Amino acid sequence: GAVVSQHPSWVICKSGTSVKIECRSLDFQATTMFWYRQFPKQSLMLMATSNEGSKATYEQGVEKDKFLINHASLTLSTLTVTSAHPEDSSFYICSAPDRTTNEKLFFGSGTQLSVL
Amino acid sequence: GDSVTQMEGPVTLSEEAFLTINCTYTATGYPSLFWYVQYPGEGLQLLLKATKADDKGSNKGFEATYRKETTSFHLEKGSVQVSDSAVYFCALSPSGTSYGKLTFGQGTILTVHP
């Protein structure tokens, strides 16, 4: 079946640095990808919708300049956490819909970000 | 806004026990409802879904019925296996929107012992 590969699976960085997370659709093309964030013991929250060839759509309350999203090709979307701070520490997950039906979502395995 | 509330975990069961994980939702209109499962080290996978009231989603022995009157979508399995140990997420997609814009519950960790 379709697979979404997310990398890295975990990352530790110093406060003030930027971290890039990649999300690839391995055997299908994705014009749209979704980025979620999960705090411990809380639900996944949709952060933004990534659109190939155009600007991402951010959910209310999500800082566009903090969480930069780029969807440069039909198989790759990236999320860059800029000038990371400890409060950005979280679990980030990407997903992409089945392009033929847009009804089935495929998820990456997630990235655990820890900012020291 | 829309919300999903799941039964708090973790849930620990013996093999062949009956499983229920409660899920209730708040949404306008007629959302689509989903259960996703995340096995250790893997991404979330769709387990089952229901798109209208009284629909029953089923897969791998799991079932859930879309109950509009009680705004619920409880997950059940008659006899769990060790391999069912995972995190289960209830989710909804608002009516008329892309299935990608999901609202999730907080997840329930299930551990099944031999």
PDB file of C-alpha atoms in Angstrom:
ATOM      1  CA  GLY A   1       0.000   0.000   0.000  1.00  0.00           C
ATOM      2  CA  ALA A   2       0.914   3.649  -0.183  1.00  0.00           C
ATOM      3  CA  VAL A   3       3.583   4.794   2.238  1.00  0.00           C
ATOM      4  CA  VAL A   4       4.463   8.175   3.646  1.00  0.00           C
ATOM      5  CA  SER A   5       8.002   8.459   4.908  1.00  0.00           C
ATOM      6  CA  GLN A   6       8.800  11.037   7.552  1.00  0.00           C
ATOM      7  CA  HIS A   7      12.333  11.953   8.572  1.00  0.00           C
ATOM      8  CA  PRO A   8      13.887  12.280  11.057  1.00  0.00           C
ATOM      9  CA  SER A   9      11.987  10.186  13.580  1.00  0.00           C
ATOM     10  CA  TRP A  10      13.476  12.154  16.426  1.00  0.00           C
ATOM     11  CA  VAL A  11      15.660  15.208  16.774  1.00  0.00           C
ATOM     12  CA  ILE A  12      17.227  17.115  19.642  1.00  0.00           C
ATOM     13  CA  CYS A  13      18.346  20.671  19.058  1.00  0.00           C
ATOM     14  CA  LYS A  14      19.498  23.728  20.943  1.00  0.00           C
ATOM     15  CA  SER A  15      17.198  26.641  21.547  1.00  0.00           C
ATOM     16  CA  GLY A  16      17.432  29.195  18.740  1.00  0.00           C
ATOM     17  CA  THR A  17      18.316  26.755  15.987  1.00  0.00           C
ATOM     18  CA  SER A  18      16.065  25.647  13.122  1.00  0.00           C
ATOM     19  CA  VAL A  19      14.963  22.129  12.412  1.00  0.00           C
ATOM     20  CA  LYS A  20      13.640  20.727   9.141  1.00  0.00           C
ATOM     21  CA  ILE A  21      11.285  17.755   8.993  1.00  0.00           C
ATOM     22  CA  GLU A  22      10.667  15.985   5.697  1.00  0.00           C
ATOM     23  CA  CYS A  23       7.584  14.160   4.574  1.00  0.00           C
ATOM     24  CA  ARG A  24       7.711  12.070   1.390  1.00  0.00           C
ATOM     25  CA  SER A  25       5.057  10.117  -0.417  1.00  0.00           C
ATOM     26  CA  LEU A  26       6.956   7.065  -1.622  1.00  0.00           C
ATOM     27  CA  ASP A  27       4.755   5.498  -4.276  1.00  0.00           C
ATOM     28  CA  PHE A  28       2.139   8.071  -5.043  1.00  0.00           C
ATOM     29  CA  GLN A  29       1.892  11.765  -5.759  1.00  0.00           C
ATOM     30  CA  ALA A  30       0.445  14.121  -3.196  1.00  0.00           C
ATOM     31  CA  THR A  31      -0.677  17.590  -4.199  1.00  0.00           C
ATOM     32  CA  THR A  32      -1.767  18.137  -0.618  1.00  0.00           C
ATOM     33  CA  MET A  33      -0.175  17.156   2.661  1.00  0.00           C
ATOM     34  CA  PHE A  34      -1.254  17.852   6.215  1.00  0.00           C
ATOM     35  CA  TRP A  35       0.929  18.639   9.207  1.00  0.00           C
ATOM     36  CA  TYR A  36      -0.227  17.769  12.716  1.00  0.00           C
ATOM     37  CA  ARG A  37       1.214  18.367  16.132  1.00  0.00           C
ATOM     38  CA  GLN A  38       0.643  16.322  19.251  1.00  0.00           C
ATOM     39  CA  PHE A  39       1.402  17.320  22.815  1.00  0.00           C
ATOM     40  CA  PRO A  40       1.810  14.576  25.429  1.00  0.00           C
ATOM     41  CA  LYS A  41      -1.502  12.989  26.356  1.00  0.00           C
ATOM     42  CA  GLN A  42      -3.365  15.321  24.020  1.00  0.00           C
ATOM     43  CA  SER A  43      -4.918  14.893  20.626  1.00  0.00           C
ATOM     44  CA  LEU A  44      -3.302  15.582  17.282  1.00  0.00           C
ATOM     45  CA  MET A  45      -3.929  19.158  16.204  1.00  0.00           C
ATOM     46  CA  LEU A  46      -3.929  20.152  12.555  1.00  0.00           C
ATOM     47  CA  MET A  47      -1.332  22.863  12.033  1.00  0.00           C
ATOM     48  CA  ALA A  48      -1.433  23.496   8.315  1.00  0.00           C
ATOM     49  CA  THR A  49      -2.286  22.180   4.896  1.00  0.00           C
ATOM     50  CA  SER A  50       0.611  22.034   2.486  1.00  0.00           C
ATOM     51  CA  ASN A  51      -0.205  22.632  -1.190  1.00  0.00           C
ATOM     52  CA  GLU A  52       2.169  21.713  -3.989  1.00  0.00           C
ATOM     53  CA  GLY A  53       3.258  24.801  -5.884  1.00  0.00           C
ATOM     54  CA  SER A  54       1.447  27.303  -3.698  1.00  0.00           C
ATOM     55  CA  LYS A  55       1.402  28.692  -0.191  1.00  0.00           C
ATOM     56  CA  ALA A  56       0.418  26.570   2.739  1.00  0.00           C
ATOM     57  CA  THR A  57      -2.831  27.172   4.569  1.00  0.00           C
ATOM     58  CA  TYR A  58      -2.349  27.568   8.300  1.00  0.00           C
ATOM     59  CA  GLU A  59      -4.873  26.860  11.030  1.00  0.00           C
ATOM     60  CA  GLN A  60      -5.869  29.595  13.392  1.00  0.00           C
ATOM     61  CA  GLY A  61      -3.260  30.266  16.043  1.00  0.00           C
ATOM     62  CA  VAL A  62      -0.354  28.690  14.152  1.00  0.00           C
ATOM     63  CA  GLU A  63       2.512  31.073  13.500  1.00  0.00           C
ATOM     64  CA  LYS A  64       3.411  31.075   9.818  1.00  0.00           C
ATOM     65  CA  ASP A  65       6.858  32.535  10.411  1.00  0.00           C
ATOM     66  CA  LYS A  66       7.627  29.968  13.094  1.00  0.00           C
ATOM     67  CA  PHE A  67       6.513  26.923  11.134  1.00  0.00           C
ATOM     68  CA  LEU A  68       7.642  27.262   7.539  1.00  0.00           C
ATOM     69  CA  ILE A  69       6.094  24.806   5.127  1.00  0.00           C
ATOM     70  CA  ASN A  70       7.352  24.116   1.653  1.00  0.00           C
ATOM     71  CA  HIS A  71       5.756  21.727  -0.828  1.00  0.00           C
ATOM     72  CA  ALA A  72       8.088  21.980  -3.785  1.00  0.00           C
ATOM     73  CA  SER A  73       7.243  18.723  -5.515  1.00  0.00           C
ATOM     74  CA  LEU A  74       4.443  16.187  -5.736  1.00  0.00           C
ATOM     75  CA  THR A  75       6.256  13.848  -3.369  1.00  0.00           C
ATOM     76  CA  LEU A  76       7.888  16.095  -0.791  1.00  0.00           C
ATOM     77  CA  SER A  77       6.684  18.526   1.834  1.00  0.00           C
ATOM     78  CA  THR A  78       8.919  20.010   4.519  1.00  0.00           C
ATOM     79  CA  LEU A  79       8.174  21.652   7.837  1.00  0.00           C
ATOM     80  CA  THR A  80      10.885  23.900   9.263  1.00  0.00           C
ATOM     81  CA  VAL A  81      10.618  24.951  12.873  1.00  0.00           C
ATOM     82  CA  THR A  82      12.527  28.225  12.946  1.00  0.00           C
ATOM     83  CA  SER A  83      14.350  29.574  15.976  1.00  0.00           C
ATOM     84  CA  ALA A  84      13.080  26.664  18.016  1.00  0.00           C
ATOM     85  CA  HIS A  85      12.326  27.078  21.705  1.00  0.00           C
ATOM     86  CA  PRO A  86      11.527  24.505  24.381  1.00  0.00           C
ATOM     87  CA  GLU A  87       7.796  25.148  23.987  1.00  0.00           C
ATOM     88  CA  ASP A  88       8.089  23.901  20.390  1.00  0.00           C
ATOM     89  CA  SER A  89       9.038  20.474  21.693  1.00  0.00           C
ATOM     90  CA  SER A  90       6.349  18.157  20.461  1.00  0.00           C
ATOM     91  CA  PHE A  91       5.482  15.244  18.216  1.00  0.00           C
ATOM     92  CA  TYR A  92       4.920  16.291  14.587  1.00  0.00           C
ATOM     93  CA  ILE A  93       3.114  14.065  12.092  1.00  0.00           C
ATOM     94  CA  CYS A  94       2.486  14.516   8.388  1.00  0.00           C
ATOM     95  CA  SER A  95      -0.140  12.878   6.247  1.00  0.00           C
ATOM     96  CA  ALA A  96      -1.124  12.739   2.608  1.00  0.00           C
ATOM     97  CA  PRO A  97      -4.401  11.693   1.010  1.00  0.00           C
ATOM     98  CA  ASP A  98      -4.827   9.088  -1.656  1.00  0.00           C
ATOM     99  CA  ARG A  99      -4.803  11.250  -4.751  1.00  0.00           C
ATOM    100  CA  THR A 100      -7.362   9.205  -6.651  1.00  0.00           C
ATOM    101  CA  THR A 101     -10.119   9.493  -4.089  1.00  0.00           C
ATOM    102  CA  ASN A 102      -8.826  11.938  -1.497  1.00  0.00           C
ATOM    103  CA  GLU A 103     -10.661   9.711   0.914  1.00  0.00           C
ATOM    104  CA  LYS A 104      -7.851   7.753   2.458  1.00  0.00           C
ATOM    105  CA  LEU A 105      -5.094   9.360   4.457  1.00  0.00           C
ATOM    106  CA  PHE A 106      -1.611   7.920   4.803  1.00  0.00           C
ATOM    107  CA  PHE A 107       0.423   9.032   7.784  1.00  0.00           C
ATOM    108  CA  GLY A 108       4.110   9.324   8.431  1.00  0.00           C
ATOM    109  CA  SER A 109       5.475   7.738  11.599  1.00  0.00           C
ATOM    110  CA  GLY A 110       6.059  11.112  13.184  1.00  0.00           C
ATOM    111  CA  THR A 111       8.997  13.195  14.425  1.00  0.00           C
ATOM    112  CA  GLN A 112       9.688  13.768  18.100  1.00  0.00           C
ATOM    113  CA  LEU A 113      11.306  17.182  18.491  1.00  0.00           C
ATOM    114  CA  SER A 114      13.050  18.084  21.744  1.00  0.00           C
ATOM    115  CA  VAL A 115      14.414  21.601  22.102  1.00  0.00           C
ATOM    116  CA  LEU A 116      16.940  22.101  24.901  1.00  0.00           C
TER     117      LEU A 116
ATOM    118  CA  GLY B   1     -15.713  24.166  17.328  1.00  0.00           C
ATOM    119  CA  ASP B   2     -15.548  20.472  16.602  1.00  0.00           C
ATOM    120  CA  SER B   3     -14.127  18.171  19.220  1.00  0.00           C
ATOM    121  CA  VAL B   4     -13.610  14.486  19.927  1.00  0.00           C
ATOM    122  CA  THR B   5     -13.441  12.984  23.392  1.00  0.00           C
ATOM    123  CA  GLN B   6     -12.005   9.545  23.911  1.00  0.00           C
ATOM    124  CA  MET B   7     -12.026   7.245  26.853  1.00  0.00           C
ATOM    125  CA  GLU B   8      -8.884   7.803  28.845  1.00  0.00           C
ATOM    126  CA  GLY B   9      -6.326   5.076  28.928  1.00  0.00           C
ATOM    127  CA  PRO B  10      -4.233   3.221  29.166  1.00  0.00           C
ATOM    128  CA  VAL B  11      -6.336   0.121  28.768  1.00  0.00           C
ATOM    129  CA  THR B  12      -4.840  -3.226  29.723  1.00  0.00           C
ATOM    130  CA  LEU B  13      -6.580  -6.481  28.815  1.00  0.00           C
ATOM    131  CA  SER B  14      -5.877 -10.170  28.684  1.00  0.00           C
ATOM    132  CA  GLU B  15      -5.937 -11.944  25.350  1.00  0.00           C
ATOM    133  CA  GLU B  16      -9.462 -12.869  24.173  1.00  0.00           C
ATOM    134  CA  ALA B  17     -11.078 -10.237  26.379  1.00  0.00           C
ATOM    135  CA  PHE B  18     -13.787  -7.915  25.062  1.00  0.00           C
ATOM    136  CA  LEU B  19     -12.688  -4.405  24.149  1.00  0.00           C
ATOM    137  CA  THR B  20     -14.624  -1.169  24.196  1.00  0.00           C
ATOM    138  CA  ILE B  21     -13.054   2.234  23.695  1.00  0.00           C
ATOM    139  CA  ASN B  22     -15.569   5.035  24.037  1.00  0.00           C
ATOM    140  CA  CYS B  23     -15.622   8.007  21.698  1.00  0.00           C
ATOM    141  CA  THR B  24     -18.022  10.918  21.635  1.00  0.00           C
ATOM    142  CA  TYR B  25     -17.939  13.947  19.422  1.00  0.00           C
ATOM    143  CA  THR B  26     -19.226  17.475  19.050  1.00  0.00           C
ATOM    144  CA  ALA B  27     -19.767  18.793  15.546  1.00  0.00           C
ATOM    145  CA  THR B  28     -22.321  20.552  13.427  1.00  0.00           C
ATOM    146  CA  GLY B  29     -24.031  18.744  10.627  1.00  0.00           C
ATOM    147  CA  TYR B  30     -23.060  15.225   9.689  1.00  0.00           C
ATOM    148  CA  PRO B  31     -19.343  14.617  10.034  1.00  0.00           C
ATOM    149  CA  SER B  32     -17.558  11.495   8.898  1.00  0.00           C
ATOM    150  CA  LEU B  33     -16.131   9.443  11.748  1.00  0.00           C
ATOM    151  CA  PHE B  34     -12.951   7.393  11.846  1.00  0.00           C
ATOM    152  CA  TRP B  35     -10.863   5.139  14.017  1.00  0.00           C
ATOM    153  CA  TYR B  36      -7.138   5.182  13.387  1.00  0.00           C
ATOM    154  CA  VAL B  37      -4.577   2.822  14.897  1.00  0.00           C
ATOM    155  CA  GLN B  38      -0.882   3.424  15.463  1.00  0.00           C
ATOM    156  CA  TYR B  39       1.332   0.410  16.048  1.00  0.00           C
ATOM    157  CA  PRO B  40       4.713   0.966  17.706  1.00  0.00           C
ATOM    158  CA  GLY B  41       7.130   2.699  15.377  1.00  0.00           C
ATOM    159  CA  GLU B  42       4.605   3.110  12.587  1.00  0.00           C
ATOM    160  CA  GLY B  43       2.356   5.834  11.214  1.00  0.00           C
ATOM    161  CA  LEU B  44      -1.348   6.063  11.897  1.00  0.00           C
ATOM    162  CA  GLN B  45      -3.444   3.708   9.796  1.00  0.00           C
ATOM    163  CA  LEU B  46      -7.113   3.917   9.064  1.00  0.00           C
ATOM    164  CA  LEU B  47      -8.869   1.127  10.943  1.00  0.00           C
ATOM    165  CA  LEU B  48     -12.465   1.837   9.987  1.00  0.00           C
ATOM    166  CA  LYS B  49     -14.821   4.645   9.135  1.00  0.00           C
ATOM    167  CA  ALA B  50     -18.494   5.586   8.896  1.00  0.00           C
ATOM    168  CA  THR B  51     -19.866   8.443   6.886  1.00  0.00           C
ATOM    169  CA  LYS B  52     -23.487   8.672   7.939  1.00  0.00           C
ATOM    170  CA  ALA B  53     -25.760   7.961  10.877  1.00  0.00           C
ATOM    171  CA  ASP B  54     -26.311   4.278  11.731  1.00  0.00           C
ATOM    172  CA  ASP B  55     -23.449   3.175   9.477  1.00  0.00           C
ATOM    173  CA  LYS B  56     -21.268   0.481  10.965  1.00  0.00           C
ATOM    174  CA  GLY B  57     -17.590   0.469  10.128  1.00  0.00           C
ATOM    175  CA  SER B  58     -15.732  -2.792  10.540  1.00  0.00           C
ATOM    176  CA  ASN B  59     -12.259  -4.151   9.924  1.00  0.00           C
ATOM    177  CA  LYS B  60     -10.011  -6.840  11.429  1.00  0.00           C
ATOM    178  CA  GLY B  61     -12.715  -7.810  13.925  1.00  0.00           C
ATOM    179  CA  PHE B  62     -13.186  -4.238  15.133  1.00  0.00           C
ATOM    180  CA  GLU B  63     -16.532  -2.494  14.810  1.00  0.00           C
ATOM    181  CA  ALA B  64     -17.954   0.944  15.476  1.00  0.00           C
ATOM    182  CA  THR B  65     -21.441   2.307  14.822  1.00  0.00           C
ATOM    183  CA  TYR B  66     -22.171   5.939  14.027  1.00  0.00           C
ATOM    184  CA  ARG B  67     -24.782   6.987  16.591  1.00  0.00           C
ATOM    185  CA  LYS B  68     -26.145  10.414  15.796  1.00  0.00           C
ATOM    186  CA  GLU B  69     -28.543  10.467  18.736  1.00  0.00           C
ATOM    187  CA  THR B  70     -25.764   9.944  21.271  1.00  0.00           C
ATOM    188  CA  THR B  71     -22.998  11.546  19.149  1.00  0.00           C
ATOM    189  CA  SER B  72     -20.870   8.484  19.705  1.00  0.00           C
ATOM    190  CA  PHE B  73     -18.648   6.133  17.739  1.00  0.00           C
ATOM    191  CA  HIS B  74     -17.462   3.540  20.246  1.00  0.00           C
ATOM    192  CA  LEU B  75     -14.876   1.001  19.117  1.00  0.00           C
ATOM    193  CA  GLU B  76     -15.461  -2.654  20.000  1.00  0.00           C
ATOM    194  CA  LYS B  77     -13.800  -5.989  19.466  1.00  0.00           C
ATOM    195  CA  GLY B  78     -15.087  -9.270  20.776  1.00  0.00           C
ATOM    196  CA  SER B  79     -11.753 -10.969  21.399  1.00  0.00           C
ATOM    197  CA  VAL B  80      -8.524  -9.009  21.436  1.00  0.00           C
ATOM    198  CA  GLN B  81      -5.109 -10.374  20.568  1.00  0.00           C
ATOM    199  CA  VAL B  82      -1.639  -9.386  21.694  1.00  0.00           C
ATOM    200  CA  SER B  83      -1.075  -7.984  18.202  1.00  0.00           C
ATOM    201  CA  ASP B  84      -3.869  -5.447  18.819  1.00  0.00           C
ATOM    202  CA  SER B  85      -1.646  -3.607  21.290  1.00  0.00           C
ATOM    203  CA  ALA B  86      -1.402  -0.087  19.874  1.00  0.00           C
ATOM    204  CA  VAL B  87      -2.669   3.460  20.261  1.00  0.00           C
ATOM    205  CA  TYR B  88      -6.187   4.048  18.970  1.00  0.00           C
ATOM    206  CA  PHE B  89      -7.435   7.447  17.822  1.00  0.00           C
ATOM    207  CA  CYS B  90     -11.005   8.468  17.189  1.00  0.00           C
ATOM    208  CA  ALA B  91     -11.377  11.284  14.670  1.00  0.00           C
ATOM    209  CA  LEU B  92     -13.925  13.233  12.699  1.00  0.00           C
ATOM    210  CA  SER B  93     -13.952  15.085   9.440  1.00  0.00           C
ATOM    211  CA  PRO B  94     -16.520  17.894   9.208  1.00  0.00           C
ATOM    212  CA  SER B  95     -19.210  17.432   6.625  1.00  0.00           C
ATOM    213  CA  GLY B  96     -18.296  18.821   3.248  1.00  0.00           C
ATOM    214  CA  THR B  97     -14.553  19.050   3.870  1.00  0.00           C
ATOM    215  CA  SER B  98     -11.499  17.141   2.791  1.00  0.00           C
ATOM    216  CA  TYR B  99     -10.810  13.998   4.783  1.00  0.00           C
ATOM    217  CA  GLY B 100      -7.431  15.447   5.631  1.00  0.00           C
ATOM    218  CA  LYS B 101      -8.818  18.074   7.973  1.00  0.00           C
ATOM    219  CA  LEU B 102      -9.341  15.747  10.866  1.00  0.00           C
ATOM    220  CA  THR B 103     -10.119  16.509  14.475  1.00  0.00           C
ATOM    221  CA  PHE B 104      -8.638  13.802  16.696  1.00  0.00           C
ATOM    222  CA  GLY B 105      -9.286  12.516  20.161  1.00  0.00           C
ATOM    223  CA  GLN B 106      -6.322  12.231  22.491  1.00  0.00           C
ATOM    224  CA  GLY B 107      -5.685   8.584  21.766  1.00  0.00           C
ATOM    225  CA  THR B 108      -6.072   5.491  23.926  1.00  0.00           C
ATOM    226  CA  ILE B 109      -3.175   3.154  24.580  1.00  0.00           C
ATOM    227  CA  LEU B 110      -4.220  -0.481  24.506  1.00  0.00           C
ATOM    228  CA  THR B 111      -1.973  -3.210  25.888  1.00  0.00           C
ATOM    229  CA  VAL B 112      -3.013  -6.837  25.531  1.00  0.00           C
ATOM    230  CA  HIS B 113      -1.249  -9.467  27.625  1.00  0.00           C
ATOM    231  CA  PRO B 114      -1.006 -13.161  26.680  1.00  0.00           C
TER     232      PRO B 114
END
